[in-house]
């Protein structure tokens, strides 16, 4: 909201969110090399990987995704495929696990057919559901980039192949392979590994599918067609892509402005909130600039197209959001940082175990070597290591959601605890984002109620939100309103008309001077109201200034407490808003915010975030409008108000459902507890492998004469996973 008056009565040329004349806003973004169809695919973890076709990252195996999603893009096909594989084979995994872990409960029913039943149940899970994992595991070897897929492929493949051979060709193995006269089978271990991995992939892909939601929402803002006026004044509807600079276009009430341009004829109020975040429509008349994708609320407009396609403000914001999203990779999990060396280490130990026992072990040495190598691969299965982080994230996000805090990805949880600077928007973030009546002040010798009555009587003829606020206050006070006559709206400066037979003017100082009204006697009262954060309109009756009417955007009741909590946690608070400096600084003083930036545009907010990051700060940005989207995406952590626009929420990694800034303090507490829990899980998983792998290799055999059976290894592997899950569940008791 402006500090000099409402949108019809304010100098909107000074305080507009987007200044289309500022060419620095249109700084070009260097695009990637175009593909045949214009789509470039990249890895979220390794943005340097770019190619013109879909596929998997050669470094980590992650599915590549489009750099710039399309508005009509459907569900990720890989997500649909993995979900299909998981649900169709989950019953098989449950059945084979029940049979294998029943302690012989089903032996009376199945008898000698039990191994074949386990083979029949486990094979579809491993070979069909787990096939994509084996493909990625092979690719990791070909690309010489060992990762988690290498471990999954080796662990699952070893367990399954050993079990398959034990069922089909049991004579290959010596009696030492038998446990209580039976061969130990590990179909259930292989099946459980595949199902758990599929579940993790489904959850990850679902979260990753939201990374392009902000861009898709932005693209959907633009209308599909425009109504062009031909040279003979006839009209036609054409696709938006057919609009050229210089075309005359008609924008009817309720329609979106098709492209950036200038008003040629007509007057109306245009809702720019979808791009500016400001709730108050802006009056437009001949000569005023229009922004594509904004909504024409009332009158009909004829405009001239100036910027089309990639040159529009909307297209530039799309580019800025896309660029900011790709400027830093998502969280690199600690498990991934050690995975390469871990894989190589496990494989080396398994091979050393096999050959060491084969050449130097007691008889049957090679049988011992094989069984111990299999035990090493099974006990080193990455279930615990792979579950360590996702389980903590799942529990933490659920816990946070019950307190109105929604995390979009794990990176936000990890990063939020490191943030030292918070940038907040004003309208809709610190304030309610809705106009509220502030007060009416009469000139010396006048009556405040009469000032409000005359202003409300005139405003009855206006549909402007600020006018409705004034009228509503008058009716709340049960003031008797008169019917206005000869109502006129002066674009950007105010309104005029006749009330009770007298000329009445309501607007800013420009309108007062146009009507020859001396307003200077009220200047001090007006400045006092502006210092309180209110927008001020002057009222004149019969050519004489009789008073002021002020409307403000009230601060949310929870905001002062929230800011105190955030300061206590060590955060530095900065306010950046498109509102006028006077109003912005008044609100800043009221809330104890020392650093205030007024009249900033989306590009300025984005630059502010980048500048602070260059100084070494970890920056969080909190906002609610589309104008905040570039800064939300650029920030280390973007925080959106759930009461704001969808684009803001999709650009951010954290959403506060209730629009309450106290949720940021809660989110930071969740971040601290979750990262601590993740580290505990990872430490446990790594220590477990550090102890379990040597035991599986047989280092205790010289002392105890005992070997670790692959069955025991599988049980131990399951125990490690349960332990990790149990520790993660402790987060449900964390204080938020």
PDB file of C-alpha atoms in Angstrom, residues 150-275:
ATOM      1  CA  UNK A 150      26.303 -49.914  -6.844  1.00  0.00           C
ATOM      2  CA  UNK A 151      25.764 -51.111  -3.291  1.00  0.00           C
ATOM      3  CA  UNK A 152      22.102 -51.865  -3.862  1.00  0.00           C
ATOM      4  CA  UNK A 153      22.890 -53.824  -7.003  1.00  0.00           C
ATOM      5  CA  UNK A 154      25.708 -55.788  -5.374  1.00  0.00           C
ATOM      6  CA  UNK A 155      23.908 -56.503  -2.109  1.00  0.00           C
ATOM      7  CA  UNK A 156      20.594 -57.440  -3.699  1.00  0.00           C
ATOM      8  CA  UNK A 157      22.225 -59.349  -6.552  1.00  0.00           C
ATOM      9  CA  UNK A 158      24.490 -61.336  -4.229  1.00  0.00           C
ATOM     10  CA  UNK A 159      21.640 -62.330  -1.925  1.00  0.00           C
ATOM     11  CA  UNK A 160      19.357 -63.311  -4.803  1.00  0.00           C
ATOM     12  CA  UNK A 161      21.898 -65.141  -6.968  1.00  0.00           C
ATOM     13  CA  UNK A 162      23.271 -67.135  -4.051  1.00  0.00           C
ATOM     14  CA  UNK A 163      19.725 -68.109  -3.028  1.00  0.00           C
ATOM     15  CA  UNK A 164      18.784 -68.962  -6.625  1.00  0.00           C
ATOM     16  CA  UNK A 165      21.740 -71.286  -7.048  1.00  0.00           C
ATOM     17  CA  UNK A 166      21.067 -72.849  -3.656  1.00  0.00           C
ATOM     18  CA  UNK A 167      17.510 -73.721  -4.787  1.00  0.00           C
ATOM     19  CA  UNK A 168      18.170 -74.745  -8.393  1.00  0.00           C
ATOM     20  CA  UNK A 169      21.606 -76.376  -8.045  1.00  0.00           C
ATOM     21  CA  UNK A 170      22.046 -77.222  -4.367  1.00  0.00           C
ATOM     22  CA  UNK A 171      24.651 -79.857  -5.194  1.00  0.00           C
ATOM     23  CA  UNK A 172      27.169 -77.164  -6.077  1.00  0.00           C
ATOM     24  CA  UNK A 173      27.558 -76.205  -2.443  1.00  0.00           C
ATOM     25  CA  UNK A 174      29.259 -78.367   0.182  1.00  0.00           C
ATOM     26  CA  UNK A 175      27.475 -79.344   3.409  1.00  0.00           C
ATOM     27  CA  UNK A 176      29.146 -76.407   5.191  1.00  0.00           C
ATOM     28  CA  UNK A 177      26.665 -74.161   3.397  1.00  0.00           C
ATOM     29  CA  UNK A 178      23.797 -75.772   5.252  1.00  0.00           C
ATOM     30  CA  UNK A 179      22.175 -74.558   8.476  1.00  0.00           C
ATOM     31  CA  UNK A 180      20.463 -77.369  10.390  1.00  0.00           C
ATOM     32  CA  UNK A 181      20.510 -79.508   7.267  1.00  0.00           C
ATOM     33  CA  UNK A 182      18.993 -76.817   5.054  1.00  0.00           C
ATOM     34  CA  UNK A 183      20.462 -74.219   2.770  1.00  0.00           C
ATOM     35  CA  UNK A 184      20.015 -70.663   4.025  1.00  0.00           C
ATOM     36  CA  UNK A 185      18.024 -68.566   1.538  1.00  0.00           C
ATOM     37  CA  UNK A 186      17.934 -64.773   1.342  1.00  0.00           C
ATOM     38  CA  UNK A 187      15.075 -64.026  -1.044  1.00  0.00           C
ATOM     39  CA  UNK A 188      13.346 -62.039   1.686  1.00  0.00           C
ATOM     40  CA  UNK A 189      16.470 -59.893   2.233  1.00  0.00           C
ATOM     41  CA  UNK A 190      16.694 -59.102  -1.482  1.00  0.00           C
ATOM     42  CA  UNK A 191      12.950 -58.384  -1.722  1.00  0.00           C
ATOM     43  CA  UNK A 192      12.902 -56.124   1.336  1.00  0.00           C
ATOM     44  CA  UNK A 193      15.893 -54.169   0.027  1.00  0.00           C
ATOM     45  CA  UNK A 194      14.127 -53.582  -3.296  1.00  0.00           C
ATOM     46  CA  UNK A 195      10.794 -52.579  -1.734  1.00  0.00           C
ATOM     47  CA  UNK A 196      12.377 -50.186   0.758  1.00  0.00           C
ATOM     48  CA  UNK A 197      14.464 -48.617  -1.992  1.00  0.00           C
ATOM     49  CA  UNK A 198      11.396 -48.239  -4.206  1.00  0.00           C
ATOM     50  CA  UNK A 199       9.505 -46.557  -1.368  1.00  0.00           C
ATOM     51  CA  UNK A 200      12.349 -44.122  -0.825  1.00  0.00           C
ATOM     52  CA  UNK A 201      12.477 -43.355  -4.540  1.00  0.00           C
ATOM     53  CA  UNK A 202       8.731 -42.724  -4.711  1.00  0.00           C
ATOM     54  CA  UNK A 203       8.937 -40.273  -1.812  1.00  0.00           C
ATOM     55  CA  UNK A 204      11.997 -38.536  -3.269  1.00  0.00           C
ATOM     56  CA  UNK A 205      10.555 -38.251  -6.780  1.00  0.00           C
ATOM     57  CA  UNK A 206       7.291 -36.900  -5.421  1.00  0.00           C
ATOM     58  CA  UNK A 207       9.166 -34.154  -3.556  1.00  0.00           C
ATOM     59  CA  UNK A 208      11.390 -33.402  -6.541  1.00  0.00           C
ATOM     60  CA  UNK A 209       8.368 -33.070  -8.828  1.00  0.00           C
ATOM     61  CA  UNK A 210       7.481 -29.904  -6.917  1.00  0.00           C
ATOM     62  CA  UNK A 211      10.712 -28.116  -7.833  1.00  0.00           C
ATOM     63  CA  UNK A 212       9.195 -26.928 -11.114  1.00  0.00           C
ATOM     64  CA  UNK A 213       5.774 -26.135  -9.660  1.00  0.00           C
ATOM     65  CA  UNK A 214       6.608 -22.459  -9.186  1.00  0.00           C
ATOM     66  CA  UNK A 215       7.575 -22.055 -12.809  1.00  0.00           C
ATOM     67  CA  UNK A 216       4.515 -23.998 -13.971  1.00  0.00           C
ATOM     68  CA  UNK A 217       2.263 -21.758 -11.865  1.00  0.00           C
ATOM     69  CA  UNK A 218       3.886 -18.676 -13.353  1.00  0.00           C
ATOM     70  CA  UNK A 219       3.446 -19.972 -16.876  1.00  0.00           C
ATOM     71  CA  UNK A 220      -0.232 -20.686 -16.205  1.00  0.00           C
ATOM     72  CA  UNK A 221      -0.812 -17.024 -15.331  1.00  0.00           C
ATOM     73  CA  UNK A 222      -0.536 -15.931 -18.949  1.00  0.00           C
ATOM     74  CA  UNK A 223      -3.777 -16.035 -20.964  1.00  0.00           C
ATOM     75  CA  UNK A 224      -3.940 -18.351 -23.955  1.00  0.00           C
ATOM     76  CA  UNK A 225      -5.447 -15.812 -26.376  1.00  0.00           C
ATOM     77  CA  UNK A 226      -5.660 -12.071 -27.030  1.00  0.00           C
ATOM     78  CA  UNK A 227      -8.334  -9.980 -28.771  1.00  0.00           C
ATOM     79  CA  UNK A 228      -6.656  -8.026 -31.553  1.00  0.00           C
ATOM     80  CA  UNK A 229      -8.193  -4.957 -33.184  1.00  0.00           C
ATOM     81  CA  UNK A 230      -7.632  -4.926 -36.948  1.00  0.00           C
ATOM     82  CA  UNK A 231      -6.902  -1.827 -39.018  1.00  0.00           C
ATOM     83  CA  UNK A 232     -10.601  -1.615 -39.983  1.00  0.00           C
ATOM     84  CA  UNK A 233     -11.544  -1.716 -36.265  1.00  0.00           C
ATOM     85  CA  UNK A 234     -12.940  -5.226 -36.504  1.00  0.00           C
ATOM     86  CA  UNK A 235     -11.783  -7.632 -33.814  1.00  0.00           C
ATOM     87  CA  UNK A 236     -10.510 -11.203 -33.684  1.00  0.00           C
ATOM     88  CA  UNK A 237      -9.281 -13.637 -31.047  1.00  0.00           C
ATOM     89  CA  UNK A 238      -5.753 -14.878 -31.745  1.00  0.00           C
ATOM     90  CA  UNK A 239      -3.281 -17.155 -29.895  1.00  0.00           C
ATOM     91  CA  UNK A 240      -0.972 -15.283 -27.582  1.00  0.00           C
ATOM     92  CA  UNK A 241       2.010 -16.393 -29.663  1.00  0.00           C
ATOM     93  CA  UNK A 242       0.620 -14.449 -32.635  1.00  0.00           C
ATOM     94  CA  UNK A 243       0.716 -11.085 -30.828  1.00  0.00           C
ATOM     95  CA  UNK A 244       3.397  -8.719 -32.133  1.00  0.00           C
ATOM     96  CA  UNK A 245       4.734  -5.402 -30.794  1.00  0.00           C
ATOM     97  CA  UNK A 246       2.527  -2.555 -32.008  1.00  0.00           C
ATOM     98  CA  UNK A 247      -0.686  -4.619 -32.158  1.00  0.00           C
ATOM     99  CA  UNK A 248      -3.816  -2.990 -30.737  1.00  0.00           C
ATOM    100  CA  UNK A 249      -5.546  -5.246 -28.240  1.00  0.00           C
ATOM    101  CA  UNK A 250      -8.827  -5.010 -26.385  1.00  0.00           C
ATOM    102  CA  UNK A 251      -8.958  -6.110 -22.750  1.00  0.00           C
ATOM    103  CA  UNK A 252     -12.501  -6.552 -21.495  1.00  0.00           C
ATOM    104  CA  UNK A 253     -13.573  -6.533 -17.828  1.00  0.00           C
ATOM    105  CA  UNK A 254     -12.617  -9.776 -16.097  1.00  0.00           C
ATOM    106  CA  UNK A 255      -9.958 -10.640 -18.683  1.00  0.00           C
ATOM    107  CA  UNK A 256      -6.213 -10.873 -18.187  1.00  0.00           C
ATOM    108  CA  UNK A 257      -3.874  -8.419 -19.870  1.00  0.00           C
ATOM    109  CA  UNK A 258      -2.247 -10.539 -22.602  1.00  0.00           C
ATOM    110  CA  UNK A 259       1.214  -8.885 -22.857  1.00  0.00           C
ATOM    111  CA  UNK A 260       3.147  -5.855 -21.587  1.00  0.00           C
ATOM    112  CA  UNK A 261       2.057  -2.608 -23.159  1.00  0.00           C
ATOM    113  CA  UNK A 262       0.463   0.822 -22.726  1.00  0.00           C
ATOM    114  CA  UNK A 263      -3.179   1.949 -22.446  1.00  0.00           C
ATOM    115  CA  UNK A 264      -4.451   3.741 -25.559  1.00  0.00           C
ATOM    116  CA  UNK A 265      -8.066   4.317 -24.497  1.00  0.00           C
ATOM    117  CA  UNK A 266     -10.423   3.569 -21.619  1.00  0.00           C
ATOM    118  CA  UNK A 267      -9.962   3.457 -17.852  1.00  0.00           C
ATOM    119  CA  UNK A 268     -10.120   0.655 -15.317  1.00  0.00           C
ATOM    120  CA  UNK A 269      -8.661  -0.783 -12.141  1.00  0.00           C
ATOM    121  CA  UNK A 270      -6.166  -3.556 -12.804  1.00  0.00           C
ATOM    122  CA  UNK A 271      -5.406  -6.181 -10.167  1.00  0.00           C
ATOM    123  CA  UNK A 272      -1.623  -6.652 -10.255  1.00  0.00           C
ATOM    124  CA  UNK A 273      -1.516  -8.771  -7.101  1.00  0.00           C
ATOM    125  CA  UNK A 274      -0.621 -11.934  -8.994  1.00  0.00           C
ATOM    126  CA  UNK A 275       2.680 -10.271  -9.913  1.00  0.00           C
TER     127      UNK A 275
END
